Amino acid sequence: MDTGHEHEPPTHGHGHGGHTHENGHDHHTRGCWARFRHELSKPIGGHSHDSADQIDDALEADTAGRRALLISLAGLGLTATLQAVVVVLSGSVALLGDTLHNIADALTALPLLLAFTLARRPPTARFTYGYGRAEDLAGLAVLAMISLSSVLAAWAAIDRLLHPQHIHHLAVVAAAGLAGFVGNEIVARYRIRVGHRIGSAALIADGLHARADGFTSLAVLLGAVGVALGRHWADPVIGLAITVAILGVLRSAARVVGARLMDAVDPDTVAEATTTLLHTDGIETVRELRLRWIGHTLRAEADVTVDPDLSLTAAHDVAHAAEAHLLRHIRRLSAATIHTSPAHHHAGTASPTVLPAGLIS
């Protein structure tokens, strides 16, 4: 007996609790680098008990992502403009590298905005899963912009080492570096928070990009101090250090985006989905369970076993109940396909077993 069932969720999504990791005490007790690594390790699309963080409707999630991008684009644009003025006045190559990085960071909002716009389109006969994957392609664009900014920063620093120039208005340069840090950190927190809330790997990667750029802005202060102390090589050397830092960000962002492209899912979410299925009346075992991201929403496919004596209608009802439980309890899940198979009972078998997700007995 085999029956399959698939259901698209109603307009209002289902919330389910877990916990968030953005507790206030973490930001006070950990350093900047610890917070940076903490953001990298957080599962995307994690659960939250806070009703204000429950954005389950796909259109609402798209709107939240677009809003975050537009606001952060304006913030980074203002920061980069102020820094560019100081670069012209001072001739600081370290600040130039940081400004280029800020500009590149601001421009990464454009492909992401396009992706969120495409995601609102309904599925077609050609793109039967819709356009959610455009978000993953936008993540690749983010990686490309980070790479470009590192190349430009390195070129500017090497050119200044070969052709030294005097730097003016050191106090203004230092102030611009501080402004860059503050502006980028505000944007980073906003993008990362919204990215985790709506399950967008591309938006999180862009937020990490902004956060690292904020940290490198502080390096401009060191360059200004070095020049003030008579170490004129300090400015281009700091520019090269910024390049190395950008490459570190590139590696971290590539891990986030690459995992999404490979359909990586938090194992805790898989375990929770398995438990949810096993707590559905009529399901004996979970033979196979697969979850995948499409943009910032999840889809599930499950093969479960039921009593072989059930009628086709009864097996269909079990599949429907299992699907409803998954949609209600799994955060960011937008659709589920449940396949039921007859269980094979053997004399002397104590209890059914659950095989690891992805395996079929």
PDB file of N, CA and C in Angstrom, residues 110-203:
ATOM      1  N   LEU A 110      22.177  44.736  -4.102  1.00  0.00           N
ATOM      2  CA  LEU A 110      21.429  44.780  -5.353  1.00  0.00           C
ATOM      3  C   LEU A 110      21.035  43.393  -5.861  1.00  0.00           C
ATOM      4  N   PRO A 111      21.997  42.436  -5.997  1.00  0.00           N
ATOM      5  CA  PRO A 111      21.566  41.096  -6.423  1.00  0.00           C
ATOM      6  C   PRO A 111      20.646  40.418  -5.412  1.00  0.00           C
ATOM      7  N   LEU A 112      20.821  40.719  -4.137  1.00  0.00           N
ATOM      8  CA  LEU A 112      19.939  40.143  -3.126  1.00  0.00           C
ATOM      9  C   LEU A 112      18.526  40.700  -3.253  1.00  0.00           C
ATOM     10  N   LEU A 113      18.420  41.992  -3.536  1.00  0.00           N
ATOM     11  CA  LEU A 113      17.098  42.582  -3.751  1.00  0.00           C
ATOM     12  C   LEU A 113      16.410  41.938  -4.950  1.00  0.00           C
ATOM     13  N   LEU A 114      17.166  41.703  -6.015  1.00  0.00           N
ATOM     14  CA  LEU A 114      16.615  41.043  -7.191  1.00  0.00           C
ATOM     15  C   LEU A 114      16.144  39.627  -6.846  1.00  0.00           C
ATOM     16  N   ALA A 115      16.939  38.929  -6.039  1.00  0.00           N
ATOM     17  CA  ALA A 115      16.580  37.560  -5.660  1.00  0.00           C
ATOM     18  C   ALA A 115      15.294  37.526  -4.846  1.00  0.00           C
ATOM     19  N   PHE A 116      15.155  38.437  -3.887  1.00  0.00           N
ATOM     20  CA  PHE A 116      13.937  38.479  -3.079  1.00  0.00           C
ATOM     21  C   PHE A 116      12.727  38.841  -3.935  1.00  0.00           C
ATOM     22  N   THR A 117      12.936  39.663  -4.958  1.00  0.00           N
ATOM     23  CA  THR A 117      11.842  40.009  -5.863  1.00  0.00           C
ATOM     24  C   THR A 117      11.421  38.803  -6.692  1.00  0.00           C
ATOM     25  N   LEU A 118      12.408  38.060  -7.212  1.00  0.00           N
ATOM     26  CA  LEU A 118      12.106  36.863  -7.997  1.00  0.00           C
ATOM     27  C   LEU A 118      11.408  35.798  -7.158  1.00  0.00           C
ATOM     28  N   ALA A 119      11.782  35.711  -5.895  1.00  0.00           N
ATOM     29  CA  ALA A 119      11.218  34.678  -5.022  1.00  0.00           C
ATOM     30  C   ALA A 119       9.706  34.835  -4.848  1.00  0.00           C
ATOM     31  N   ARG A 120       9.194  36.015  -5.107  1.00  0.00           N
ATOM     32  CA  ARG A 120       7.766  36.261  -4.948  1.00  0.00           C
ATOM     33  C   ARG A 120       6.960  35.708  -6.121  1.00  0.00           C
ATOM     34  N   ARG A 121       7.626  35.339  -7.210  1.00  0.00           N
ATOM     35  CA  ARG A 121       6.922  34.808  -8.372  1.00  0.00           C
ATOM     36  C   ARG A 121       6.424  33.386  -8.102  1.00  0.00           C
ATOM     37  N   PRO A 122       5.278  33.024  -8.640  1.00  0.00           N
ATOM     38  CA  PRO A 122       4.764  31.666  -8.442  1.00  0.00           C
ATOM     39  C   PRO A 122       5.519  30.659  -9.304  1.00  0.00           C
ATOM     40  N   PRO A 123       5.469  29.376  -8.961  1.00  0.00           N
ATOM     41  CA  PRO A 123       6.110  28.338  -9.779  1.00  0.00           C
ATOM     42  C   PRO A 123       5.521  28.310 -11.191  1.00  0.00           C
ATOM     43  N   THR A 124       6.310  27.843 -12.129  1.00  0.00           N
ATOM     44  CA  THR A 124       5.861  27.713 -13.516  1.00  0.00           C
ATOM     45  C   THR A 124       6.095  26.277 -13.979  1.00  0.00           C
ATOM     46  N   ALA A 125       5.683  25.994 -15.217  1.00  0.00           N
ATOM     47  CA  ALA A 125       5.893  24.660 -15.769  1.00  0.00           C
ATOM     48  C   ALA A 125       7.374  24.358 -15.936  1.00  0.00           C
ATOM     49  N   ARG A 126       8.198  25.388 -16.067  1.00  0.00           N
ATOM     50  CA  ARG A 126       9.643  25.201 -16.211  1.00  0.00           C
ATOM     51  C   ARG A 126      10.331  25.213 -14.858  1.00  0.00           C
ATOM     52  N   PHE A 127       9.968  26.161 -14.009  1.00  0.00           N
ATOM     53  CA  PHE A 127      10.543  26.259 -12.661  1.00  0.00           C
ATOM     54  C   PHE A 127       9.475  25.807 -11.665  1.00  0.00           C
ATOM     55  N   THR A 128       9.349  24.496 -11.548  1.00  0.00           N
ATOM     56  CA  THR A 128       8.242  23.930 -10.775  1.00  0.00           C
ATOM     57  C   THR A 128       8.372  24.162  -9.274  1.00  0.00           C
ATOM     58  N   TYR A 129       9.580  24.444  -8.790  1.00  0.00           N
ATOM     59  CA  TYR A 129       9.786  24.737  -7.375  1.00  0.00           C
ATOM     60  C   TYR A 129       9.787  26.243  -7.101  1.00  0.00           C
ATOM     61  N   GLY A 130       9.513  27.035  -8.121  1.00  0.00           N
ATOM     62  CA  GLY A 130       9.537  28.478  -7.946  1.00  0.00           C
ATOM     63  C   GLY A 130      10.931  29.045  -8.170  1.00  0.00           C
ATOM     64  N   TYR A 131      11.154  30.263  -7.665  1.00  0.00           N
ATOM     65  CA  TYR A 131      12.391  30.982  -7.929  1.00  0.00           C
ATOM     66  C   TYR A 131      13.213  31.215  -6.662  1.00  0.00           C
ATOM     67  N   GLY A 132      12.969  30.417  -5.638  1.00  0.00           N
ATOM     68  CA  GLY A 132      13.687  30.599  -4.383  1.00  0.00           C
ATOM     69  C   GLY A 132      15.188  30.428  -4.500  1.00  0.00           C
ATOM     70  N   ARG A 133      15.631  29.591  -5.453  1.00  0.00           N
ATOM     71  CA  ARG A 133      17.061  29.351  -5.620  1.00  0.00           C
ATOM     72  C   ARG A 133      17.814  30.580  -6.106  1.00  0.00           C
ATOM     73  N   ALA A 134      17.091  31.587  -6.588  1.00  0.00           N
ATOM     74  CA  ALA A 134      17.763  32.826  -7.001  1.00  0.00           C
ATOM     75  C   ALA A 134      18.519  33.435  -5.828  1.00  0.00           C
ATOM     76  N   GLU A 135      18.033  33.185  -4.631  1.00  0.00           N
ATOM     77  CA  GLU A 135      18.694  33.699  -3.434  1.00  0.00           C
ATOM     78  C   GLU A 135      20.072  33.076  -3.262  1.00  0.00           C
ATOM     79  N   ASP A 136      20.192  31.790  -3.601  1.00  0.00           N
ATOM     80  CA  ASP A 136      21.486  31.130  -3.505  1.00  0.00           C
ATOM     81  C   ASP A 136      22.454  31.671  -4.555  1.00  0.00           C
ATOM     82  N   LEU A 137      21.939  31.963  -5.749  1.00  0.00           N
ATOM     83  CA  LEU A 137      22.785  32.582  -6.775  1.00  0.00           C
ATOM     84  C   LEU A 137      23.251  33.964  -6.322  1.00  0.00           C
ATOM     85  N   ALA A 138      22.372  34.681  -5.626  1.00  0.00           N
ATOM     86  CA  ALA A 138      22.764  35.991  -5.103  1.00  0.00           C
ATOM     87  C   ALA A 138      23.881  35.840  -4.080  1.00  0.00           C
ATOM     88  N   GLY A 139      23.863  34.727  -3.335  1.00  0.00           N
ATOM     89  CA  GLY A 139      24.945  34.464  -2.391  1.00  0.00           C
ATOM     90  C   GLY A 139      26.284  34.345  -3.096  1.00  0.00           C
ATOM     91  N   LEU A 140      26.283  33.746  -4.294  1.00  0.00           N
ATOM     92  CA  LEU A 140      27.513  33.676  -5.082  1.00  0.00           C
ATOM     93  C   LEU A 140      27.963  35.069  -5.509  1.00  0.00           C
ATOM     94  N   ALA A 141      26.996  35.940  -5.803  1.00  0.00           N
ATOM     95  CA  ALA A 141      27.345  37.322  -6.160  1.00  0.00           C
ATOM     96  C   ALA A 141      27.995  38.033  -4.976  1.00  0.00           C
ATOM     97  N   VAL A 142      27.525  37.736  -3.767  1.00  0.00           N
ATOM     98  CA  VAL A 142      28.131  38.308  -2.568  1.00  0.00           C
ATOM     99  C   VAL A 142      29.592  37.874  -2.468  1.00  0.00           C
ATOM    100  N   LEU A 143      29.845  36.594  -2.715  1.00  0.00           N
ATOM    101  CA  LEU A 143      31.227  36.092  -2.671  1.00  0.00           C
ATOM    102  C   LEU A 143      32.088  36.781  -3.725  1.00  0.00           C
ATOM    103  N   ALA A 144      31.522  37.009  -4.905  1.00  0.00           N
ATOM    104  CA  ALA A 144      32.279  37.667  -5.971  1.00  0.00           C
ATOM    105  C   ALA A 144      32.644  39.100  -5.587  1.00  0.00           C
ATOM    106  N   MET A 145      31.712  39.811  -4.941  1.00  0.00           N
ATOM    107  CA  MET A 145      31.981  41.188  -4.539  1.00  0.00           C
ATOM    108  C   MET A 145      33.028  41.250  -3.437  1.00  0.00           C
ATOM    109  N   ILE A 146      32.996  40.279  -2.520  1.00  0.00           N
ATOM    110  CA  ILE A 146      34.022  40.239  -1.476  1.00  0.00           C
ATOM    111  C   ILE A 146      35.398  40.006  -2.109  1.00  0.00           C
ATOM    112  N   SER A 147      35.450  39.114  -3.091  1.00  0.00           N
ATOM    113  CA  SER A 147      36.712  38.828  -3.784  1.00  0.00           C
ATOM    114  C   SER A 147      37.232  40.074  -4.496  1.00  0.00           C
ATOM    115  N   LEU A 148      36.320  40.783  -5.161  1.00  0.00           N
ATOM    116  CA  LEU A 148      36.715  41.988  -5.884  1.00  0.00           C
ATOM    117  C   LEU A 148      37.258  43.052  -4.932  1.00  0.00           C
ATOM    118  N   SER A 149      36.600  43.216  -3.795  1.00  0.00           N
ATOM    119  CA  SER A 149      37.054  44.233  -2.849  1.00  0.00           C
ATOM    120  C   SER A 149      38.432  43.896  -2.298  1.00  0.00           C
ATOM    121  N   SER A 150      38.744  42.606  -2.130  1.00  0.00           N
ATOM    122  CA  SER A 150      40.069  42.228  -1.636  1.00  0.00           C
ATOM    123  C   SER A 150      41.145  42.535  -2.674  1.00  0.00           C
ATOM    124  N   VAL A 151      40.829  42.307  -3.942  1.00  0.00           N
ATOM    125  CA  VAL A 151      41.790  42.596  -5.017  1.00  0.00           C
ATOM    126  C   VAL A 151      42.069  44.090  -5.103  1.00  0.00           C
ATOM    127  N   LEU A 152      41.013  44.903  -5.035  1.00  0.00           N
ATOM    128  CA  LEU A 152      41.178  46.352  -5.121  1.00  0.00           C
ATOM    129  C   LEU A 152      41.975  46.894  -3.935  1.00  0.00           C
ATOM    130  N   ALA A 153      41.686  46.372  -2.735  1.00  0.00           N
ATOM    131  CA  ALA A 153      42.399  46.830  -1.548  1.00  0.00           C
ATOM    132  C   ALA A 153      43.880  46.465  -1.635  1.00  0.00           C
ATOM    133  N   ALA A 154      44.182  45.248  -2.112  1.00  0.00           N
ATOM    134  CA  ALA A 154      45.579  44.820  -2.239  1.00  0.00           C
ATOM    135  C   ALA A 154      46.319  45.677  -3.264  1.00  0.00           C
ATOM    136  N   TRP A 155      45.678  45.939  -4.383  1.00  0.00           N
ATOM    137  CA  TRP A 155      46.317  46.748  -5.427  1.00  0.00           C
ATOM    138  C   TRP A 155      46.641  48.142  -4.910  1.00  0.00           C
ATOM    139  N   ALA A 156      45.695  48.766  -4.213  1.00  0.00           N
ATOM    140  CA  ALA A 156      45.917  50.116  -3.690  1.00  0.00           C
ATOM    141  C   ALA A 156      47.054  50.131  -2.669  1.00  0.00           C
ATOM    142  N   ALA A 157      47.110  49.114  -1.794  1.00  0.00           N
ATOM    143  CA  ALA A 157      48.151  49.071  -0.767  1.00  0.00           C
ATOM    144  C   ALA A 157      49.539  48.867  -1.377  1.00  0.00           C
ATOM    145  N   ILE A 158      49.644  47.961  -2.346  1.00  0.00           N
ATOM    146  CA  ILE A 158      50.938  47.701  -2.984  1.00  0.00           C
ATOM    147  C   ILE A 158      51.412  48.934  -3.754  1.00  0.00           C
ATOM    148  N   ASP A 159      50.475  49.591  -4.440  1.00  0.00           N
ATOM    149  CA  ASP A 159      50.837  50.802  -5.180  1.00  0.00           C
ATOM    150  C   ASP A 159      51.358  51.883  -4.235  1.00  0.00           C
ATOM    151  N   ARG A 160      50.758  51.998  -3.047  1.00  0.00           N
ATOM    152  CA  ARG A 160      51.204  53.014  -2.101  1.00  0.00           C
ATOM    153  C   ARG A 160      52.565  52.650  -1.494  1.00  0.00           C
ATOM    154  N   LEU A 161      52.834  51.342  -1.322  1.00  0.00           N
ATOM    155  CA  LEU A 161      54.157  50.934  -0.847  1.00  0.00           C
ATOM    156  C   LEU A 161      55.234  51.312  -1.848  1.00  0.00           C
ATOM    157  N   LEU A 162      54.930  51.158  -3.144  1.00  0.00           N
ATOM    158  CA  LEU A 162      55.894  51.469  -4.186  1.00  0.00           C
ATOM    159  C   LEU A 162      55.998  52.964  -4.438  1.00  0.00           C
ATOM    160  N   HIS A 163      54.899  53.676  -4.181  1.00  0.00           N
ATOM    161  CA  HIS A 163      54.875  55.123  -4.422  1.00  0.00           C
ATOM    162  C   HIS A 163      54.323  55.833  -3.187  1.00  0.00           C
ATOM    163  N   PRO A 164      55.163  55.996  -2.138  1.00  0.00           N
ATOM    164  CA  PRO A 164      54.697  56.606  -0.885  1.00  0.00           C
ATOM    165  C   PRO A 164      54.192  58.038  -1.106  1.00  0.00           C
ATOM    166  N   GLN A 165      53.164  58.381  -0.343  1.00  0.00           N
ATOM    167  CA  GLN A 165      52.620  59.730  -0.382  1.00  0.00           C
ATOM    168  C   GLN A 165      52.317  60.172   1.043  1.00  0.00           C
ATOM    169  N   HIS A 166      52.356  61.484   1.243  1.00  0.00           N
ATOM    170  CA  HIS A 166      52.092  62.027   2.575  1.00  0.00           C
ATOM    171  C   HIS A 166      50.594  61.998   2.856  1.00  0.00           C
ATOM    172  N   ILE A 167      50.247  61.667   4.107  1.00  0.00           N
ATOM    173  CA  ILE A 167      48.846  61.607   4.512  1.00  0.00           C
ATOM    174  C   ILE A 167      48.513  62.828   5.357  1.00  0.00           C
ATOM    175  N   HIS A 168      47.414  63.470   5.032  1.00  0.00           N
ATOM    176  CA  HIS A 168      46.990  64.667   5.746  1.00  0.00           C
ATOM    177  C   HIS A 168      45.795  64.349   6.644  1.00  0.00           C
ATOM    178  N   HIS A 169      45.531  65.246   7.591  1.00  0.00           N
ATOM    179  CA  HIS A 169      44.337  65.173   8.440  1.00  0.00           C
ATOM    180  C   HIS A 169      44.197  63.802   9.117  1.00  0.00           C
ATOM    181  N   LEU A 170      45.238  63.431   9.858  1.00  0.00           N
ATOM    182  CA  LEU A 170      45.242  62.112  10.489  1.00  0.00           C
ATOM    183  C   LEU A 170      44.082  61.928  11.459  1.00  0.00           C
ATOM    184  N   ALA A 171      43.736  62.976  12.182  1.00  0.00           N
ATOM    185  CA  ALA A 171      42.626  62.865  13.138  1.00  0.00           C
ATOM    186  C   ALA A 171      41.316  62.574  12.423  1.00  0.00           C
ATOM    187  N   VAL A 172      41.131  63.177  11.257  1.00  0.00           N
ATOM    188  CA  VAL A 172      39.910  62.940  10.475  1.00  0.00           C
ATOM    189  C   VAL A 172      39.898  61.504   9.935  1.00  0.00           C
ATOM    190  N   VAL A 173      41.073  61.023   9.521  1.00  0.00           N
ATOM    191  CA  VAL A 173      41.180  59.639   9.041  1.00  0.00           C
ATOM    192  C   VAL A 173      40.785  58.661  10.146  1.00  0.00           C
ATOM    193  N   ALA A 174      41.304  58.908  11.347  1.00  0.00           N
ATOM    194  CA  ALA A 174      40.971  58.037  12.475  1.00  0.00           C
ATOM    195  C   ALA A 174      39.476  58.075  12.763  1.00  0.00           C
ATOM    196  N   ALA A 175      38.888  59.269  12.710  1.00  0.00           N
ATOM    197  CA  ALA A 175      37.452  59.407  12.959  1.00  0.00           C
ATOM    198  C   ALA A 175      36.643  58.683  11.887  1.00  0.00           C
ATOM    199  N   ALA A 176      37.103  58.748  10.641  1.00  0.00           N
ATOM    200  CA  ALA A 176      36.406  58.060   9.556  1.00  0.00           C
ATOM    201  C   ALA A 176      36.464  56.542   9.743  1.00  0.00           C
ATOM    202  N   GLY A 177      37.620  56.038  10.219  1.00  0.00           N
ATOM    203  CA  GLY A 177      37.723  54.610  10.496  1.00  0.00           C
ATOM    204  C   GLY A 177      36.753  54.174  11.576  1.00  0.00           C
ATOM    205  N   LEU A 178      36.633  54.993  12.616  1.00  0.00           N
ATOM    206  CA  LEU A 178      35.688  54.691  13.690  1.00  0.00           C
ATOM    207  C   LEU A 178      34.250  54.728  13.178  1.00  0.00           C
ATOM    208  N   ALA A 179      33.948  55.719  12.327  1.00  0.00           N
ATOM    209  CA  ALA A 179      32.609  55.813  11.748  1.00  0.00           C
ATOM    210  C   ALA A 179      32.294  54.580  10.901  1.00  0.00           C
ATOM    211  N   GLY A 180      33.323  54.100  10.175  1.00  0.00           N
ATOM    212  CA  GLY A 180      33.135  52.902   9.368  1.00  0.00           C
ATOM    213  C   GLY A 180      32.794  51.693  10.216  1.00  0.00           C
ATOM    214  N   PHE A 181      33.466  51.569  11.379  1.00  0.00           N
ATOM    215  CA  PHE A 181      33.186  50.454  12.266  1.00  0.00           C
ATOM    216  C   PHE A 181      31.752  50.503  12.794  1.00  0.00           C
ATOM    217  N   VAL A 182      31.351  51.673  13.281  1.00  0.00           N
ATOM    218  CA  VAL A 182      30.012  51.810  13.860  1.00  0.00           C
ATOM    219  C   VAL A 182      28.935  51.545  12.813  1.00  0.00           C
ATOM    220  N   GLY A 183      29.096  52.149  11.620  1.00  0.00           N
ATOM    221  CA  GLY A 183      28.099  51.962  10.570  1.00  0.00           C
ATOM    222  C   GLY A 183      27.981  50.518  10.131  1.00  0.00           C
ATOM    223  N   ASN A 184      29.120  49.853   9.961  1.00  0.00           N
ATOM    224  CA  ASN A 184      29.088  48.458   9.513  1.00  0.00           C
ATOM    225  C   ASN A 184      28.554  47.519  10.581  1.00  0.00           C
ATOM    226  N   GLU A 185      28.877  47.775  11.836  1.00  0.00           N
ATOM    227  CA  GLU A 185      28.396  46.895  12.900  1.00  0.00           C
ATOM    228  C   GLU A 185      26.879  46.985  13.032  1.00  0.00           C
ATOM    229  N   ILE A 186      26.336  48.187  12.893  1.00  0.00           N
ATOM    230  CA  ILE A 186      24.881  48.335  12.957  1.00  0.00           C
ATOM    231  C   ILE A 186      24.221  47.574  11.811  1.00  0.00           C
ATOM    232  N   VAL A 187      24.761  47.730  10.608  1.00  0.00           N
ATOM    233  CA  VAL A 187      24.222  47.035   9.440  1.00  0.00           C
ATOM    234  C   VAL A 187      24.379  45.526   9.589  1.00  0.00           C
ATOM    235  N   ALA A 188      25.553  45.086  10.087  1.00  0.00           N
ATOM    236  CA  ALA A 188      25.803  43.652  10.237  1.00  0.00           C
ATOM    237  C   ALA A 188      24.806  43.007  11.183  1.00  0.00           C
ATOM    238  N   ARG A 189      24.592  43.621  12.334  1.00  0.00           N
ATOM    239  CA  ARG A 189      23.650  43.049  13.300  1.00  0.00           C
ATOM    240  C   ARG A 189      22.245  42.963  12.714  1.00  0.00           C
ATOM    241  N   TYR A 190      21.870  43.993  11.999  1.00  0.00           N
ATOM    242  CA  TYR A 190      20.529  44.014  11.412  1.00  0.00           C
ATOM    243  C   TYR A 190      20.378  42.929  10.358  1.00  0.00           C
ATOM    244  N   ARG A 191      21.346  42.820   9.446  1.00  0.00           N
ATOM    245  CA  ARG A 191      21.260  41.803   8.389  1.00  0.00           C
ATOM    246  C   ARG A 191      21.303  40.385   8.960  1.00  0.00           C
ATOM    247  N   ILE A 192      22.208  40.146   9.891  1.00  0.00           N
ATOM    248  CA  ILE A 192      22.335  38.806  10.461  1.00  0.00           C
ATOM    249  C   ILE A 192      21.072  38.422  11.225  1.00  0.00           C
ATOM    250  N   ARG A 193      20.537  39.365  12.008  1.00  0.00           N
ATOM    251  CA  ARG A 193      19.324  39.072  12.776  1.00  0.00           C
ATOM    252  C   ARG A 193      18.155  38.728  11.851  1.00  0.00           C
ATOM    253  N   VAL A 194      17.952  39.536  10.821  1.00  0.00           N
ATOM    254  CA  VAL A 194      16.864  39.267   9.883  1.00  0.00           C
ATOM    255  C   VAL A 194      17.146  37.996   9.085  1.00  0.00           C
ATOM    256  N   GLY A 195      18.413  37.784   8.706  1.00  0.00           N
ATOM    257  CA  GLY A 195      18.769  36.586   7.958  1.00  0.00           C
ATOM    258  C   GLY A 195      18.462  35.313   8.724  1.00  0.00           C
ATOM    259  N   HIS A 196      18.795  35.286  10.017  1.00  0.00           N
ATOM    260  CA  HIS A 196      18.469  34.116  10.836  1.00  0.00           C
ATOM    261  C   HIS A 196      16.965  33.977  11.005  1.00  0.00           C
ATOM    262  N   ARG A 197      16.275  35.102  11.119  1.00  0.00           N
ATOM    263  CA  ARG A 197      14.842  35.069  11.358  1.00  0.00           C
ATOM    264  C   ARG A 197      14.076  34.506  10.166  1.00  0.00           C
ATOM    265  N   ILE A 198      14.513  34.825   8.957  1.00  0.00           N
ATOM    266  CA  ILE A 198      13.803  34.356   7.777  1.00  0.00           C
ATOM    267  C   ILE A 198      14.503  33.174   7.108  1.00  0.00           C
ATOM    268  N   GLY A 199      15.660  32.749   7.649  1.00  0.00           N
ATOM    269  CA  GLY A 199      16.359  31.588   7.103  1.00  0.00           C
ATOM    270  C   GLY A 199      17.109  31.866   5.813  1.00  0.00           C
ATOM    271  N   SER A 200      17.650  33.074   5.644  1.00  0.00           N
ATOM    272  CA  SER A 200      18.351  33.439   4.412  1.00  0.00           C
ATOM    273  C   SER A 200      19.861  33.351   4.595  1.00  0.00           C
ATOM    274  N   ALA A 201      20.491  32.350   3.962  1.00  0.00           N
ATOM    275  CA  ALA A 201      21.945  32.196   4.049  1.00  0.00           C
ATOM    276  C   ALA A 201      22.652  33.356   3.359  1.00  0.00           C
ATOM    277  N   ALA A 202      22.105  33.824   2.235  1.00  0.00           N
ATOM    278  CA  ALA A 202      22.740  34.917   1.502  1.00  0.00           C
ATOM    279  C   ALA A 202      22.747  36.201   2.331  1.00  0.00           C
ATOM    280  N   LEU A 203      21.650  36.482   3.023  1.00  0.00           N
ATOM    281  CA  LEU A 203      21.574  37.689   3.838  1.00  0.00           C
ATOM    282  C   LEU A 203      22.511  37.593   5.039  1.00  0.00           C
TER     283      LEU A 203
END
